CSV table of C-alpha atoms in Angstrom, one decimal:
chain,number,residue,atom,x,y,z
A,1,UNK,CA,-95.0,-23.6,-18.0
A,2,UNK,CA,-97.7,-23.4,-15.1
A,3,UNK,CA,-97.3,-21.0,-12.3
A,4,UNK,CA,-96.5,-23.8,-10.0
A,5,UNK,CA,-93.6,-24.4,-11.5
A,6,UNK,CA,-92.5,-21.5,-12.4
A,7,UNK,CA,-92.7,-20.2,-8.9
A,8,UNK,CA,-90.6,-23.6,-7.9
A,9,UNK,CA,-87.9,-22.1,-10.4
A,10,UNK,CA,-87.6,-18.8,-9.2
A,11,UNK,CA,-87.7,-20.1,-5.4
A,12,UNK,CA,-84.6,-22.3,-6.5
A,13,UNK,CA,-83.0,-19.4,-8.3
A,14,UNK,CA,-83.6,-17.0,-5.1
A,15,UNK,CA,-82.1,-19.7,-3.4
A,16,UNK,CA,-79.2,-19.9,-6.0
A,17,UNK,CA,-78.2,-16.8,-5.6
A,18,UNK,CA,-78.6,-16.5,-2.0
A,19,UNK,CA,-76.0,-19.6,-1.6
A,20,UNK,CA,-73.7,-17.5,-4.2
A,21,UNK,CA,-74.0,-14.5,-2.3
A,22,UNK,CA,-73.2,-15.9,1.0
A,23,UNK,CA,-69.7,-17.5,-0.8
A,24,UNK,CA,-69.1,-14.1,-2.2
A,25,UNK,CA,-69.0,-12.5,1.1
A,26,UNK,CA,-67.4,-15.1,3.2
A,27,UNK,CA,-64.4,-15.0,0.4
A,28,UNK,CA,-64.8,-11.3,1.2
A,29,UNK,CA,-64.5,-11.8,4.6
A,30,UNK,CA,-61.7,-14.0,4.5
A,31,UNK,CA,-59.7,-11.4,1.9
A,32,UNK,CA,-60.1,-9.0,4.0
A,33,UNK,CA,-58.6,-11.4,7.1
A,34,UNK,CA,-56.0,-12.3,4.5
A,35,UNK,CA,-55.5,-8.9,3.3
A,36,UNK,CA,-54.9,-7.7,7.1
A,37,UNK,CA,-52.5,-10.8,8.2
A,38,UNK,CA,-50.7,-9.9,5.0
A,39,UNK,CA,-50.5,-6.0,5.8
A,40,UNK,CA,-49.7,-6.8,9.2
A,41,UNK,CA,-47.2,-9.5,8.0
A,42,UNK,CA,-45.3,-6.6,5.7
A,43,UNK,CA,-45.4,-4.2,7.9
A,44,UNK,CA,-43.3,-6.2,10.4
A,45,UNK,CA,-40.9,-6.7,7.3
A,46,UNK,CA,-40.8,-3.7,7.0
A,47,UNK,CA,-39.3,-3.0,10.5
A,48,UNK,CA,-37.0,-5.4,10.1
A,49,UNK,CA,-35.6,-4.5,7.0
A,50,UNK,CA,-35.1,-0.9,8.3
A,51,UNK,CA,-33.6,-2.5,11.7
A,52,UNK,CA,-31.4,-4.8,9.5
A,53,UNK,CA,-30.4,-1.8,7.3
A,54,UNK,CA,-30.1,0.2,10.5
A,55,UNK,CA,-27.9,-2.8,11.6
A,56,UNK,CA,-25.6,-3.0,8.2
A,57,UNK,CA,-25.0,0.8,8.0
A,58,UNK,CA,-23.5,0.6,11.8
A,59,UNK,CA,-21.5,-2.2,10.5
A,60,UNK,CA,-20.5,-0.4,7.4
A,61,UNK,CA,-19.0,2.7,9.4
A,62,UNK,CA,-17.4,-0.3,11.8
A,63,UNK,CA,-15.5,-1.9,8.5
A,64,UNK,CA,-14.7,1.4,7.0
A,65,UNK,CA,-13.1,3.1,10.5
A,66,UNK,CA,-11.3,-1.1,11.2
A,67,UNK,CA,-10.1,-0.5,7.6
A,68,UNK,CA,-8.8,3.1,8.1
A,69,UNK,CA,-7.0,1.7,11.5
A,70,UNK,CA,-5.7,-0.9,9.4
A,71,UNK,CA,-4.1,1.1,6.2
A,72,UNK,CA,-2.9,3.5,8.9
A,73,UNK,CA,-1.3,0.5,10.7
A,74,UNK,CA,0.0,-0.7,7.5
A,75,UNK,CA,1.7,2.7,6.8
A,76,UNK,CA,3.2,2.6,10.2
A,77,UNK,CA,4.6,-0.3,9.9
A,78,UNK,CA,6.7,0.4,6.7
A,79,UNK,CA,7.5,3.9,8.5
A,80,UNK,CA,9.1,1.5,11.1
A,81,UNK,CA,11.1,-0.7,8.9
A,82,UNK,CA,12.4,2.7,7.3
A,83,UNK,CA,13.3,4.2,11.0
A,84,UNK,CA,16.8,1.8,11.7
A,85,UNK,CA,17.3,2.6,7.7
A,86,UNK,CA,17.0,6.1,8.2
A,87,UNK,CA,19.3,6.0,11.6
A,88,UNK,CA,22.2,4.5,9.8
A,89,UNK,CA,22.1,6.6,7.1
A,90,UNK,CA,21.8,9.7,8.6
A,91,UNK,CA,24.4,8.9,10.6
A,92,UNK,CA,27.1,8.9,7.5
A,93,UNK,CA,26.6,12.7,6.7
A,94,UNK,CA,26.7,13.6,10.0
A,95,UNK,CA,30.0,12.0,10.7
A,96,UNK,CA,31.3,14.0,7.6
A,97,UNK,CA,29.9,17.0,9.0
A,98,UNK,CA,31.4,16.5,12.1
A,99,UNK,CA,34.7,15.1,11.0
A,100,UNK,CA,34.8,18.5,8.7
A,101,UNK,CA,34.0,20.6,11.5
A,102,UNK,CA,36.8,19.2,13.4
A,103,UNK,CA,39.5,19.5,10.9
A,104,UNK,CA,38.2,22.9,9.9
A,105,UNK,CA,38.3,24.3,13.6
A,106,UNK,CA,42.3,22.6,13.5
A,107,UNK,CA,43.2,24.7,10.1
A,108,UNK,CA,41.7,28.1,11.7
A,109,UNK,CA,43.9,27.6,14.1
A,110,UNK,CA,46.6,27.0,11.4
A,111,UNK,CA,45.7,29.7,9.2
A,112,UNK,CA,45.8,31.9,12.6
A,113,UNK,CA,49.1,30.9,12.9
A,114,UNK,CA,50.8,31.5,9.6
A,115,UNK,CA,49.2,35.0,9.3
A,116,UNK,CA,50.9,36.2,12.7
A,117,UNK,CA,53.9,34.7,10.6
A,118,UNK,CA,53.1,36.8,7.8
A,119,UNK,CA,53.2,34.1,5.6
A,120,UNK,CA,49.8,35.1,3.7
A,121,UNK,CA,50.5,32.2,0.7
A,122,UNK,CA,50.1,30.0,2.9
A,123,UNK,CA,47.4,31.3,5.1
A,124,UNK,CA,45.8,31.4,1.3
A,125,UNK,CA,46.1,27.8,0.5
A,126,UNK,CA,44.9,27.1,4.4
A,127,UNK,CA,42.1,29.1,3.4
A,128,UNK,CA,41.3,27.2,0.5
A,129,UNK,CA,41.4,24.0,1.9
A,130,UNK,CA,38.9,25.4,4.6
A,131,UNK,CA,36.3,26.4,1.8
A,132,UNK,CA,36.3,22.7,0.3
A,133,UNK,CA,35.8,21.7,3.6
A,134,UNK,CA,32.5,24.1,4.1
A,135,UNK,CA,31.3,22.3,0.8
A,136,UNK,CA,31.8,19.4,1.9
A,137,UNK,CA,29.8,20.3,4.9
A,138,UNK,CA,27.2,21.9,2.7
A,139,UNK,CA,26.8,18.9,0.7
A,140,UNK,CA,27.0,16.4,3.6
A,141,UNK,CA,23.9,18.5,5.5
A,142,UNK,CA,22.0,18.8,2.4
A,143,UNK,CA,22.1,15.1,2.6
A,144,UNK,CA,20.9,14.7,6.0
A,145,UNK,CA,18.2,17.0,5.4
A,146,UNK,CA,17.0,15.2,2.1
A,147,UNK,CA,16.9,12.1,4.5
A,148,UNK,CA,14.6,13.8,7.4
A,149,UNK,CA,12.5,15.1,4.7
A,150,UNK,CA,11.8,11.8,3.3
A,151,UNK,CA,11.2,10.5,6.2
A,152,UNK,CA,8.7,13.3,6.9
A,153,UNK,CA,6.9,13.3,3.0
A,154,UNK,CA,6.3,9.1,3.7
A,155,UNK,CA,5.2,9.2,7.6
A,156,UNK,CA,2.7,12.4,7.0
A,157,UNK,CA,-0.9,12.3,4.9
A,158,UNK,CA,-0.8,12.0,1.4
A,159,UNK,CA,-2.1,15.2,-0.2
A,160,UNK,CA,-3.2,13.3,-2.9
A,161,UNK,CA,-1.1,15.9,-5.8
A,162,UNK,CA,1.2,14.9,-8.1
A,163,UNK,CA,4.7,16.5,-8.0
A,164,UNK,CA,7.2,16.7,-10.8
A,165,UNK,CA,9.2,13.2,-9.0
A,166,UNK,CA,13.0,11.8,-9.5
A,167,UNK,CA,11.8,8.0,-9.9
A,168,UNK,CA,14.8,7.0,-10.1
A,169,UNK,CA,15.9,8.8,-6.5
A,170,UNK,CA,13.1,7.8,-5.1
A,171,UNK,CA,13.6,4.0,-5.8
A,172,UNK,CA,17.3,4.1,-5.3
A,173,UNK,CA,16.5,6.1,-1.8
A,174,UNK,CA,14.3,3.5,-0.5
A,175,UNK,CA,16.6,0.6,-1.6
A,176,UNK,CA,19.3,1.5,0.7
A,177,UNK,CA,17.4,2.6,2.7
A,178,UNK,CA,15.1,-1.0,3.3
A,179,UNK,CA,18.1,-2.6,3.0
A,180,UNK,CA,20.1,-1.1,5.8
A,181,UNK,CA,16.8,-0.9,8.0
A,182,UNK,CA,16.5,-4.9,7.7
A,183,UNK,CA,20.6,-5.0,8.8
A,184,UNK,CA,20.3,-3.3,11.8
A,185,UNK,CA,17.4,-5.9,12.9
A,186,UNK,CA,19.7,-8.9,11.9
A,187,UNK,CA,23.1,-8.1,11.3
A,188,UNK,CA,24.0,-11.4,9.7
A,189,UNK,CA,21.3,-10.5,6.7
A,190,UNK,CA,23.6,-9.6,4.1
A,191,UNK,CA,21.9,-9.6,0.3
A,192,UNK,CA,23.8,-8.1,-3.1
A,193,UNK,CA,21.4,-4.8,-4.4
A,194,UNK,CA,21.7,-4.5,-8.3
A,195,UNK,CA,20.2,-1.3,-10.1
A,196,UNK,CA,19.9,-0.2,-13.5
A,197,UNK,CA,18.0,3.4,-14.1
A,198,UNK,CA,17.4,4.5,-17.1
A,199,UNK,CA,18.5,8.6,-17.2
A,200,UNK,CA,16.6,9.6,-19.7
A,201,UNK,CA,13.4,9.0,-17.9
A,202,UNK,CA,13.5,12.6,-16.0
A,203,UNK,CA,10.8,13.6,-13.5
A,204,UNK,CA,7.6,12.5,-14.0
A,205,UNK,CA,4.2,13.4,-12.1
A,206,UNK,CA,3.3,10.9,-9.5
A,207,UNK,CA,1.9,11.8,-5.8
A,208,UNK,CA,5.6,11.1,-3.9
A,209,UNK,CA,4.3,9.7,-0.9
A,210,UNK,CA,1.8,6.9,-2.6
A,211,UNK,CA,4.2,5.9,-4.8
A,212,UNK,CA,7.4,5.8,-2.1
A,213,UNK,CA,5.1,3.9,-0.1
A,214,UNK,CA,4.3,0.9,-3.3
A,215,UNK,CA,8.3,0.7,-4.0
A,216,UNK,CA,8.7,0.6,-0.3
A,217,UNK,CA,6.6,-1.9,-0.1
A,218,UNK,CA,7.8,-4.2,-2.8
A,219,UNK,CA,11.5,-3.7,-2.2
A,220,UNK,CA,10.6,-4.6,1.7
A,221,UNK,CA,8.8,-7.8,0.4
A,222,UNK,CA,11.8,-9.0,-2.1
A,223,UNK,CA,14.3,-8.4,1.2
A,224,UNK,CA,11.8,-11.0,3.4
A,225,UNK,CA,11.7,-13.3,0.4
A,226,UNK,CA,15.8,-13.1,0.1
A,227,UNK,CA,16.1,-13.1,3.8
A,228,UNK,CA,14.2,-16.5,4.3
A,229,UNK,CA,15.3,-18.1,1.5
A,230,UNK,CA,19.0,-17.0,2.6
A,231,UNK,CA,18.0,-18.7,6.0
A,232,UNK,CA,17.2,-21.9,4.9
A,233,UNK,CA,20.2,-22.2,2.6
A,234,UNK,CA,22.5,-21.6,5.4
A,235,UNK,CA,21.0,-24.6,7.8
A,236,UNK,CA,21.1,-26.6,4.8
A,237,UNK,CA,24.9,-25.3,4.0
A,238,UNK,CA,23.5,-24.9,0.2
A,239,UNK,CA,25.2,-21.9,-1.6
A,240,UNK,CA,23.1,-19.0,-2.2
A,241,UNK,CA,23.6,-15.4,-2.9
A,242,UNK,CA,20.6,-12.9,-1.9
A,243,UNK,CA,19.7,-10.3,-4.6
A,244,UNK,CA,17.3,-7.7,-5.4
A,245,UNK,CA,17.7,-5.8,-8.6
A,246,UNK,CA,15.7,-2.9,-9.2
A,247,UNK,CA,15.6,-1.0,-12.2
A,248,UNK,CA,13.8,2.1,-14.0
A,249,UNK,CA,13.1,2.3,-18.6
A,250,UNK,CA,11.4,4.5,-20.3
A,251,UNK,CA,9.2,2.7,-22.9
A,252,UNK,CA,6.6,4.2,-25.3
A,253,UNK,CA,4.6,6.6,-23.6
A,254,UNK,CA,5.1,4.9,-19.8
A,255,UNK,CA,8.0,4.2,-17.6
A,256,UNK,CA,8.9,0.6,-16.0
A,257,UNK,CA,9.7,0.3,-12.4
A,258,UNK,CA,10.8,-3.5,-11.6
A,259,UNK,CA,11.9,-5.1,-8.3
A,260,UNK,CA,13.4,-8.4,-8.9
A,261,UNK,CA,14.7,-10.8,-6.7
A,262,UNK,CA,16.0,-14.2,-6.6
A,263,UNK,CA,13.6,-15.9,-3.7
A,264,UNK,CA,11.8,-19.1,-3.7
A,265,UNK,CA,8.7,-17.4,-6.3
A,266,UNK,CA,5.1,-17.3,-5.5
A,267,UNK,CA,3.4,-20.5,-5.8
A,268,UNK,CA,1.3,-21.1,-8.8
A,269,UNK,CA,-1.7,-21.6,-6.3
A,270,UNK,CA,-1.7,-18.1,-4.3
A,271,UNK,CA,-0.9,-16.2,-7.4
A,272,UNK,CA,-4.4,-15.2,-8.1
A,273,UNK,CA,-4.8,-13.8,-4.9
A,274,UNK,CA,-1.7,-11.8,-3.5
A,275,UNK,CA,-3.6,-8.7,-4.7
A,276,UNK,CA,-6.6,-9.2,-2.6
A,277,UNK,CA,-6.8,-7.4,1.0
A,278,UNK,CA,-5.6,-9.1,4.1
A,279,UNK,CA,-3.6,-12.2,2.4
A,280,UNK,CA,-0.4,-12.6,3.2
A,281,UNK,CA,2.1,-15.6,3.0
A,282,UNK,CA,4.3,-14.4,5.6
A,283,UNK,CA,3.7,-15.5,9.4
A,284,UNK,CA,1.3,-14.6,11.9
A,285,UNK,CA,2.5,-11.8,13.0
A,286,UNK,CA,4.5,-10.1,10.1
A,287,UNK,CA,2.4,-9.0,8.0
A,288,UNK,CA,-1.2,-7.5,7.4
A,289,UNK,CA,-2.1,-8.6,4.4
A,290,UNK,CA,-2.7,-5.4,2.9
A,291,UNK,CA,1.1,-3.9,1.3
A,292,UNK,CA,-0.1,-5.4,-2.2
A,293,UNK,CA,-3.2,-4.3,-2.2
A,294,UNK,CA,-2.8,-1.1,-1.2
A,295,UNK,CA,0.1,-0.7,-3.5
A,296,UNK,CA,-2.6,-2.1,-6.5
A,297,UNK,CA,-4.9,0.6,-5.6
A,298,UNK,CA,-2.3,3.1,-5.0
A,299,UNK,CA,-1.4,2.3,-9.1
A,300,UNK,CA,-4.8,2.2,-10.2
A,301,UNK,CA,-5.3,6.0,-8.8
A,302,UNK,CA,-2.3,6.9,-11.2
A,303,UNK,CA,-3.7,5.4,-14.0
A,304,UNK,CA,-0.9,2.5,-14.4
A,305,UNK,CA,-0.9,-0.9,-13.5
A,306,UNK,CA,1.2,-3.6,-10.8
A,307,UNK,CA,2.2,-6.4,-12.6
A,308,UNK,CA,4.0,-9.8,-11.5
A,309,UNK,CA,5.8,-12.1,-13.2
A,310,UNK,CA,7.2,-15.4,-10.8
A,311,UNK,CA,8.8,-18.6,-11.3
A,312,UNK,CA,8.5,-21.2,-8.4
A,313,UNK,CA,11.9,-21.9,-7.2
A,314,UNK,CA,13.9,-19.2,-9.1
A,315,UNK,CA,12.3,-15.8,-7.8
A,316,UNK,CA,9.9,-13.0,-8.4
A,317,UNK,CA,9.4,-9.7,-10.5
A,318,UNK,CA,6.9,-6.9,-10.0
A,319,UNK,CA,6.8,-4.4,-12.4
A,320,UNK,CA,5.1,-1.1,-12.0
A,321,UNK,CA,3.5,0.6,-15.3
A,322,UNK,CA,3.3,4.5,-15.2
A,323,UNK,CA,1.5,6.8,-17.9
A,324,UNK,CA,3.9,9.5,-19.0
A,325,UNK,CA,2.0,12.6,-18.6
C-alpha cells in the first residue's frame, strides 16, 4: 500500500473514532441527565412514601383508638342490658331481707314479752325462730352481694387471669339475669329458659369477665332472635313458644357450653360472616356488629373454639369449646 493511501486510511480511522467518541460522550451526557432526572425522580418517591407512611401510621393509631371506643361501647352496652336485670333481681333478696327484718323486730318484741312472763320455753322457741330468720337474712344478703359483685367483675377491666370459675353459675347467672333485663324493657316478652348443667364439670380456669361477657353475649342474641320471631307470630296469630336452652357437659378433655334457641336460624348466605367485625343482622341502631367477634377472639385467647350450628326456619346453636386445664 502507498503512503497516499495509507494516510487516507488512517484520516478515515481518526475520523472513525472521532464520530465514536463524540456518541460515547453524548450517551454519557445524556446518562448522566437520565441518571439525575431518575435520582431526582426517587428522591421525591421517597418523600412520598415517608409522607404516605407518615400518613397510614396517623391512621393506624385513628383505627386502633375508634376500635378501642368501639369494644368499650360494646361492653357498655351489654353492661346496660344487664342493669334492669340486675334491678329486678336484686330486688328479690332485699325484700326477704327486709320482710325478715320486719318479722324479726315483731318476735323481739314477743320474746320480750314472754320472758317478763317467765315463760323461758317459750321465749326459747321465739328465739329459735329468730335465728332462722338471721340465716335467712344471711343468705338472702349474701345473694345480693354475689349480684353487685357480678355486676362489678363484668362492668370493670378484664385483668386478663384466669380464676378457678363455676361455669355453670356463671351461665345460669347471666340467663336470668338477660332474661329479666329484656322484661323490664317490654313487659309483654315472655320466652320459656331450659338448662341442663352437667355437675360433674367443677370449676375450671377461664378469665370470669371475658368469658361472662361471650355467654352474655350469646344468651342476649338468642333472646333478640326469640323476641322477634315471637313478634311476628303474634301479628300473624301463629302459635309459637320462645325458648332458649342453655346447657354445660363435660367431654374428653374440654367442657361444652351451648345456647340454643328456637328463632328463625341464620341464613345460609350470612353464615360465613357473623364472625367478622362490625356485621350485624339486627337494625340500625341495635347492634355494633362486634358481640361475635369479640366473643370469637375472647375464645381464641382461651385456647377453645365458638362454634354454630343453624337451621333456617327452626333456630340456632352456638357452642363454646373449653380446654380443661
Amino acid at each position: 500500500m502507498d503512503l497516499a493511501k495509507l494516510l487516507k486510511k488512517v484520516n478515515s480511522d481518526l475520523e472513525i473514532s472521532e464520530f465514536k467518541l463524540e456518541r460515547t460522550e453524548k450517551v454519557k451526557r445524556t446518562t448522566a441527565i437520565l441518571l439525575e432526572e431518575t435520582i431526582e425522580e426517587l428522591e421525591q418517591k421517597r418523600k412520598a412514601i415517608e409522607e404516605t407512611n407518615a400518613a397510614l401510621s396517623r391512621s393506624l393509631e385513628e383505627l386502633k383508638a375508634t376500635q378501642s371506643q368501639l369494644i368499650q361501647s360494646e361492653k357498655m352496652a351489654s353492661l346496660g342490658e344487664l342493669t334492669a336485670g340486675i334491678a329486678h333481681e336484686i330486688q328479690n333478696p332485699l325484700n326477704f331481707v327486709n320482710n325478715f327484718s320486719e318479722v324479726s323486730n315483731e318476735l323481739i318484741d314477743e320474746m320480750n314479752g314472754e320472758i317478763e312472763k317467765g315463760d323461758l320455753e317459750e321465749a326459747k322457741a321465739i328465739a329459735s325462730d329468730i335465728k332462722q330468720n338471721l340465716e335467712k337474712i344471711h343468705h338472702h344478703g349474701t345473694r345480693a352481694d354475689a349480684i353487685v359483685k357480678g355486676m362489678l367483675q363484668h362492668s370493670r377491666s378484664s385483668s386478663g387471669v384466669k380464676e378457678p370459675t363455676d361455669i355453670n353459675a356463671l351461665a345460669d347467672e347471666y340467663l336470668r339475669l338477660a332474661y329479666h333485663g329484656l322484661r323490664a324493657k317490654d313487659k309483654t316478652f315472655n320466652a320459656t329458659l331450659e338448662t341442663e348443667f352437667d355437675e360433674s364439670i367443677g370449676k375450671i380456669s377461664v378469665v370470669p369477665q371475658e368469658m361472662g361477657r361471650v355467654i352474655l353475649n350469646l344468651i342476649t342474641n338468642a333472646f333478640y332472635v326469640v323476641h322477634e320471631k315471637s313478634s311476628v307470630a303474634l301479628a300473624q296469630q301463629d302459635r309459637y313458644e320462645p325458648t332458649v336452652f342453655v346447657s354445660t357437659k363435660k367431654t374428653g378433655n374440654q367442657v361444652l357450653i351451648s345456647v340454643k334457641d328456637n328463632g328463625n336460624g341464620i341464613p345460609k348466605k350470612v353464615l360465613g360472616k357473623i364472625f367478622q367485625p362490625f356485621f350485624t343482622t339486627k337494625p340500625t341502631g341495635q347492634g355494633t356488629g362486634l358481640g361475635l367477634s369479640l366473643s370469637y377472639d375472647i375464645m381464641k385467647a382461651h385456647g377453645g373454639e365458638l362454634k354454630v350450628e343453624t337451621k333456617e326456619g327452626e333456630g340456632t346453636e352456638f357452642v363454646i369449646q373449653l380446654p380443661l386445664g
